Short mmCIF file of N, CA, C and O in Angstrom, two decimals:
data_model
loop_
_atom_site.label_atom_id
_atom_site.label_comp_id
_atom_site.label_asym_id
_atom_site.label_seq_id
_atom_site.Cartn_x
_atom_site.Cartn_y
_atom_site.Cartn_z
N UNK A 1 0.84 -1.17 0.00
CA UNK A 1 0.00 0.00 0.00
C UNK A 1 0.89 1.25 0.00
O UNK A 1 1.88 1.25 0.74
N UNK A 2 0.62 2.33 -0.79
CA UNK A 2 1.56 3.92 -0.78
C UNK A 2 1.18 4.22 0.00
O UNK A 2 0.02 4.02 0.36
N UNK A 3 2.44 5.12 0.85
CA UNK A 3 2.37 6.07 2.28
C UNK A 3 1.70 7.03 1.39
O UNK A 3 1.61 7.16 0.17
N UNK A 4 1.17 7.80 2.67
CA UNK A 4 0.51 8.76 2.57
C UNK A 4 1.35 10.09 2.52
O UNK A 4 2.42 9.89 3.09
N UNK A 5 1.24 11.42 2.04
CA UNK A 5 1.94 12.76 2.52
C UNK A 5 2.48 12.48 3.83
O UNK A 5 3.66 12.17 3.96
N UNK A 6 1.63 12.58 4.88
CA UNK A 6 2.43 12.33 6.33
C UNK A 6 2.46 11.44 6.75
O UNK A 6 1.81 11.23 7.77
N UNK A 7 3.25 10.48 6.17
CA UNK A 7 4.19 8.89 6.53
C UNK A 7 5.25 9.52 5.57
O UNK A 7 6.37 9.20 5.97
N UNK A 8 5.30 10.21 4.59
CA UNK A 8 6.42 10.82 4.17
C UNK A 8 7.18 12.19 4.64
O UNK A 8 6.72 13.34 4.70
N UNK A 9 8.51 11.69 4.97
CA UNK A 9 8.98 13.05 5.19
C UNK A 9 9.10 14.42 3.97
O UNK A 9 9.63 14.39 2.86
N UNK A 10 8.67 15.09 4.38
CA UNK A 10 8.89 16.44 3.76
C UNK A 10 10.11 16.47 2.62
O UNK A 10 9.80 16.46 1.43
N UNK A 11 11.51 16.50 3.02
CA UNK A 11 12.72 16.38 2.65
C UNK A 11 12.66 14.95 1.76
O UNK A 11 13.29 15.29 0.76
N UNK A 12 12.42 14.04 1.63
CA UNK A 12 12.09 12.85 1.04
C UNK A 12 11.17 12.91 -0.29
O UNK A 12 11.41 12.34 -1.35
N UNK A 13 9.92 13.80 0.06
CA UNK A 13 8.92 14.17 -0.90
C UNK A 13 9.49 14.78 -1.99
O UNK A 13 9.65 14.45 -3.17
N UNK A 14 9.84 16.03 -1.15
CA UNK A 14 10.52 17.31 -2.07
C UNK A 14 11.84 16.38 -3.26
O UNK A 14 11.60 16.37 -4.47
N UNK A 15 13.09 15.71 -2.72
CA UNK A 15 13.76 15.07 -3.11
C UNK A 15 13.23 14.11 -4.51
O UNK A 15 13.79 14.02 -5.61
N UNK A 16 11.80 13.38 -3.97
CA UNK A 16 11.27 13.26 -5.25
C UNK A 16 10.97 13.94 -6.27
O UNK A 16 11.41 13.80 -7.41
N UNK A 17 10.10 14.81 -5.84
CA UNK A 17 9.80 15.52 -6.91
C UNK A 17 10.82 16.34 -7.89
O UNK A 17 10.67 16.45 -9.11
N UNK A 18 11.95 16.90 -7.09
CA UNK A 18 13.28 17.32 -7.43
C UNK A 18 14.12 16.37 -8.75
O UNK A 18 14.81 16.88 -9.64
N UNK A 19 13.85 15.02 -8.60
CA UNK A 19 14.41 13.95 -8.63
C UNK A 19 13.62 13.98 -10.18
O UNK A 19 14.17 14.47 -11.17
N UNK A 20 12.45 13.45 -10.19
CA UNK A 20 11.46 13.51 -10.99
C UNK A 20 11.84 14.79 -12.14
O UNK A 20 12.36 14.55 -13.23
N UNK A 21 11.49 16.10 -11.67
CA UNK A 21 11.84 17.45 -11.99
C UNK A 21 12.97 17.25 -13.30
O UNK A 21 12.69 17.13 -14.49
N UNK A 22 13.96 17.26 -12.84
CA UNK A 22 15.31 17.24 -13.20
C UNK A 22 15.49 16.37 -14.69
O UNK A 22 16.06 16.64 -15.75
N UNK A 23 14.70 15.16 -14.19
CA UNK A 23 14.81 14.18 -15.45
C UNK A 23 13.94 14.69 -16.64
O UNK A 23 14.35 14.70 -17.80
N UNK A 24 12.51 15.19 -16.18
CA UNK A 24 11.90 15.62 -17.38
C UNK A 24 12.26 16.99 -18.00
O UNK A 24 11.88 17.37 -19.11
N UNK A 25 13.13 17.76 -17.04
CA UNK A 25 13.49 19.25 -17.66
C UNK A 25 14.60 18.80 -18.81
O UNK A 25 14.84 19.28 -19.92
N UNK A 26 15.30 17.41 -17.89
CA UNK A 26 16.56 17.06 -19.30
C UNK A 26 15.97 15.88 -20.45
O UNK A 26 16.76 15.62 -21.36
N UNK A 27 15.01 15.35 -20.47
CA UNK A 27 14.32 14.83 -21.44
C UNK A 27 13.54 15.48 -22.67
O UNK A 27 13.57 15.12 -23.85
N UNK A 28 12.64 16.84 -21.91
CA UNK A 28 11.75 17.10 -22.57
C UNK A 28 11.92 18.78 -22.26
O UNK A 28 10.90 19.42 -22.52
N UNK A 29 12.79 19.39 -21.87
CA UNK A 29 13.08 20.66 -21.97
C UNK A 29 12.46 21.60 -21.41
O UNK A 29 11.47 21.67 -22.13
N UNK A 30 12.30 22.56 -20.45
CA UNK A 30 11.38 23.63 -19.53
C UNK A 30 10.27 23.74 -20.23
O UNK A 30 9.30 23.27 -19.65
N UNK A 31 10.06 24.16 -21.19
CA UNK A 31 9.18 24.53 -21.79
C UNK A 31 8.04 23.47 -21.99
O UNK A 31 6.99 23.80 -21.44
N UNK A 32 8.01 22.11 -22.76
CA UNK A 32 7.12 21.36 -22.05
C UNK A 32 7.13 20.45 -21.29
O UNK A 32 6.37 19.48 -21.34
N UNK A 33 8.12 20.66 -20.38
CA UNK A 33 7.53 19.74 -19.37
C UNK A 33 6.82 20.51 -17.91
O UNK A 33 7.30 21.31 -17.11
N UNK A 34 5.45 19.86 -18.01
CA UNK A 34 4.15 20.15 -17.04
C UNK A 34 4.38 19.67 -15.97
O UNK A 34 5.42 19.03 -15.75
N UNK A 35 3.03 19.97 -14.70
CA UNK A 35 3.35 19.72 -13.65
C UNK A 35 2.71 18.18 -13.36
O UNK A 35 2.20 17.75 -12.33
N UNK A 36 3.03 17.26 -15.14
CA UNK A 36 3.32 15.98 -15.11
C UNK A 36 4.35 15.38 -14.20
O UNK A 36 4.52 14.19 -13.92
N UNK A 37 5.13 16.64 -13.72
CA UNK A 37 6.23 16.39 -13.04
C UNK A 37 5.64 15.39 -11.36
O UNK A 37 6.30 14.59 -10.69
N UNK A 38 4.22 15.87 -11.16
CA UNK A 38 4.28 15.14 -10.00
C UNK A 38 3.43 13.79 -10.21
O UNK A 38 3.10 13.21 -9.17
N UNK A 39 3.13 13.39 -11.10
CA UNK A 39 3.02 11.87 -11.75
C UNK A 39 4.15 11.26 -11.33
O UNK A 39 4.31 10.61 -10.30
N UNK A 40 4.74 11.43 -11.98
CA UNK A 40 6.14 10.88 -12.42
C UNK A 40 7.20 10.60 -11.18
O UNK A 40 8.30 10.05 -11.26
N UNK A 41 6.46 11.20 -9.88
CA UNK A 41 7.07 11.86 -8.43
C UNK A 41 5.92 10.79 -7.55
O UNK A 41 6.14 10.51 -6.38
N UNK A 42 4.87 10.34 -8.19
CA UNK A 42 4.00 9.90 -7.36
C UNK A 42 3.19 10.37 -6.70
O UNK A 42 2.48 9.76 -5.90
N UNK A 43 3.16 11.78 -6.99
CA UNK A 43 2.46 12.58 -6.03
C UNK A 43 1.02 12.96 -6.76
O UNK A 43 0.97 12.84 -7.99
N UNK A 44 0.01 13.35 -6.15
CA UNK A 44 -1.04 13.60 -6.70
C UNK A 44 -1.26 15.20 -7.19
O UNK A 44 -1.00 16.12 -6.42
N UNK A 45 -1.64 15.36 -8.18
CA UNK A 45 -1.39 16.82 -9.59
C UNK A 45 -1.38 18.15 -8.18
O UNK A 45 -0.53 18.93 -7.75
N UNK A 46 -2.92 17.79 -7.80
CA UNK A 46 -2.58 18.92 -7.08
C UNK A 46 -1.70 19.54 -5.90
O UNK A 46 -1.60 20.72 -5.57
N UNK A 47 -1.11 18.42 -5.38
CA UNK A 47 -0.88 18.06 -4.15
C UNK A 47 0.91 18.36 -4.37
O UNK A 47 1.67 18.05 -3.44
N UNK A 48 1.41 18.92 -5.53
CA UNK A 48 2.43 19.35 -5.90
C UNK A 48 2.83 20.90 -5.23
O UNK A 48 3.89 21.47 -4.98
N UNK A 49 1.30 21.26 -5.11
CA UNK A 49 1.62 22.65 -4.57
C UNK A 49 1.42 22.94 -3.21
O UNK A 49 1.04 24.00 -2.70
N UNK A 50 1.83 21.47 -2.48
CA UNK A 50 2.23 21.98 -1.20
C UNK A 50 3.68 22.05 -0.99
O UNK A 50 4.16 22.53 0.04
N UNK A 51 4.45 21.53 -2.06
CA UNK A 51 6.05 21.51 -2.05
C UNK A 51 6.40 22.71 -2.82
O UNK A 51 7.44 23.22 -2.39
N UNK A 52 5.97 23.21 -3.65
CA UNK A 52 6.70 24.34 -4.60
C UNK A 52 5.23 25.26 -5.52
O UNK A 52 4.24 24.69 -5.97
N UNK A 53 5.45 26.43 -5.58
CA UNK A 53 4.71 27.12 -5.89
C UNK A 53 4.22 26.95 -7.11
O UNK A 53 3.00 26.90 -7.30
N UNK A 54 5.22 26.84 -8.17
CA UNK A 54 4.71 26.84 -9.41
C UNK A 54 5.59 25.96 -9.94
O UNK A 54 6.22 25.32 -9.10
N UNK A 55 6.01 25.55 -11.99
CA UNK A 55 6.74 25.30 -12.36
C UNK A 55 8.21 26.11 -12.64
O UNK A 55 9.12 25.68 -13.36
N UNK A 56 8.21 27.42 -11.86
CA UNK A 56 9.49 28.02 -12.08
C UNK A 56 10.09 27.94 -10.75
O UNK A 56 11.27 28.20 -10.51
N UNK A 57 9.33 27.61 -10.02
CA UNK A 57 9.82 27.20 -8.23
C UNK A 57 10.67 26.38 -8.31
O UNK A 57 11.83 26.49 -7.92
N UNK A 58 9.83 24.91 -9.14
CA UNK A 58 10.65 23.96 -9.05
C UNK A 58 11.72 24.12 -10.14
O UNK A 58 12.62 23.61 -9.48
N UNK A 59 12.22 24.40 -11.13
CA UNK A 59 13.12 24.68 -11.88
C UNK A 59 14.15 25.34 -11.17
O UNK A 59 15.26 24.81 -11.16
N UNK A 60 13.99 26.39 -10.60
CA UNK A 60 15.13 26.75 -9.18
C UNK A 60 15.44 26.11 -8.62
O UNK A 60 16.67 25.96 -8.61
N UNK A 61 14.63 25.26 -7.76
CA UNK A 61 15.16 24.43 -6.69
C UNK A 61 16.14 23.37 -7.81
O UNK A 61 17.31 23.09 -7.57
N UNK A 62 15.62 23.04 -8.67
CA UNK A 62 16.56 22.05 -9.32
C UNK A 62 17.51 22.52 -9.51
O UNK A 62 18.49 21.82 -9.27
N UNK A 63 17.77 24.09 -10.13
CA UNK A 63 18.84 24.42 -10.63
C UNK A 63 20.15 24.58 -9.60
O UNK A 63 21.35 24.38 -9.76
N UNK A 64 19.20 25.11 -8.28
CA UNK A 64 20.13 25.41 -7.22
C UNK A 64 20.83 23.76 -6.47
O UNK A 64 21.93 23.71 -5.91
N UNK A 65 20.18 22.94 -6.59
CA UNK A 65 20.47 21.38 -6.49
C UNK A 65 21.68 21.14 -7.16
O UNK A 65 22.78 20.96 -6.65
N UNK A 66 21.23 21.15 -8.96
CA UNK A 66 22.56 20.81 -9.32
C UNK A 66 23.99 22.06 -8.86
O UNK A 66 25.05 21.58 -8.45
N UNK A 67 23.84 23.45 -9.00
CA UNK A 67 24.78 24.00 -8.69
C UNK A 67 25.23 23.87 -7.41
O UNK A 67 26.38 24.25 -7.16
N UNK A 68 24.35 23.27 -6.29
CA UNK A 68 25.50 23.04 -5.23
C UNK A 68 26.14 21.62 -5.59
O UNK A 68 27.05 21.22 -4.86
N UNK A 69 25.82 21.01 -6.42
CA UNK A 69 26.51 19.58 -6.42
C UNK A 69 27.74 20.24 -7.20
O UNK A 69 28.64 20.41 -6.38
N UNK A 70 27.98 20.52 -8.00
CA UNK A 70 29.15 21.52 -8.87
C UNK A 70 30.16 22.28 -8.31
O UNK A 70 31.35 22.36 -8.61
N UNK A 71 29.28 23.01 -7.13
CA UNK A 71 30.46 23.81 -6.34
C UNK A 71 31.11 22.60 -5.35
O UNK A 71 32.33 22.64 -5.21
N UNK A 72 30.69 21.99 -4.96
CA UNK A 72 31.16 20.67 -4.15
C UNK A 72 32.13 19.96 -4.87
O UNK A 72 33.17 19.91 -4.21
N UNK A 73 32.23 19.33 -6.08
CA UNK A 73 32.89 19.18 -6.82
C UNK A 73 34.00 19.73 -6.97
O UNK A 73 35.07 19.13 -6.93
N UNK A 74 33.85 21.05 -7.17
CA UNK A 74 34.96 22.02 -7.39
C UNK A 74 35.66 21.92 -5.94
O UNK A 74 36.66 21.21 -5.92
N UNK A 75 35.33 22.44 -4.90
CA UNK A 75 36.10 22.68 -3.74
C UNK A 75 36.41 21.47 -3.17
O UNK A 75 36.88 21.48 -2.04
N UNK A 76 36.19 20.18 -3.87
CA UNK A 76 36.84 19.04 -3.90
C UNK A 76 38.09 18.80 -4.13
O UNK A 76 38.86 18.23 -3.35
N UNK A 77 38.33 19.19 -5.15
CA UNK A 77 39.30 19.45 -6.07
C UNK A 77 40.51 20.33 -5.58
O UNK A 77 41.42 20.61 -6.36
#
């Protein structure tokens, strides 16, 4: 049986959808990819907008995701 929103942590959710996010922005490009994004996340259409405001919310959060993985990288180095 799927957990519910609260049997899921917050940070876990978001991570999905992030997760989700990311793959269809690099599959199918900002422009169309919809907030199919929370299909694809498991989450229910509307129920996307308790994690992120819109589709340019989540495009930030992704973007800022990958750029801290990058700067990490770097100061690896």
């Amino acid at each position: 049986m799927p957990r519910n929103r609260q049997q899921i942590p917050r940070e876990e959710r978001t991570g999905d959808l992030l997760a989700a996010a990311t793959e269809l922005f690099l599959s199918k490009g900002y422009a169309k990819t919809t907030m199919d994004i929370s299909s694809a996340a498991g989450v229910a259409w509307g129920n996307i907008y308790w994690y992120f405001d819109s589709k340019d919310h989540i495009f930030a959060a992704v973007m800022n995701r990958v750029l801290s993985c990058e700067i990490r990288i770097l100061n690896e180095e």
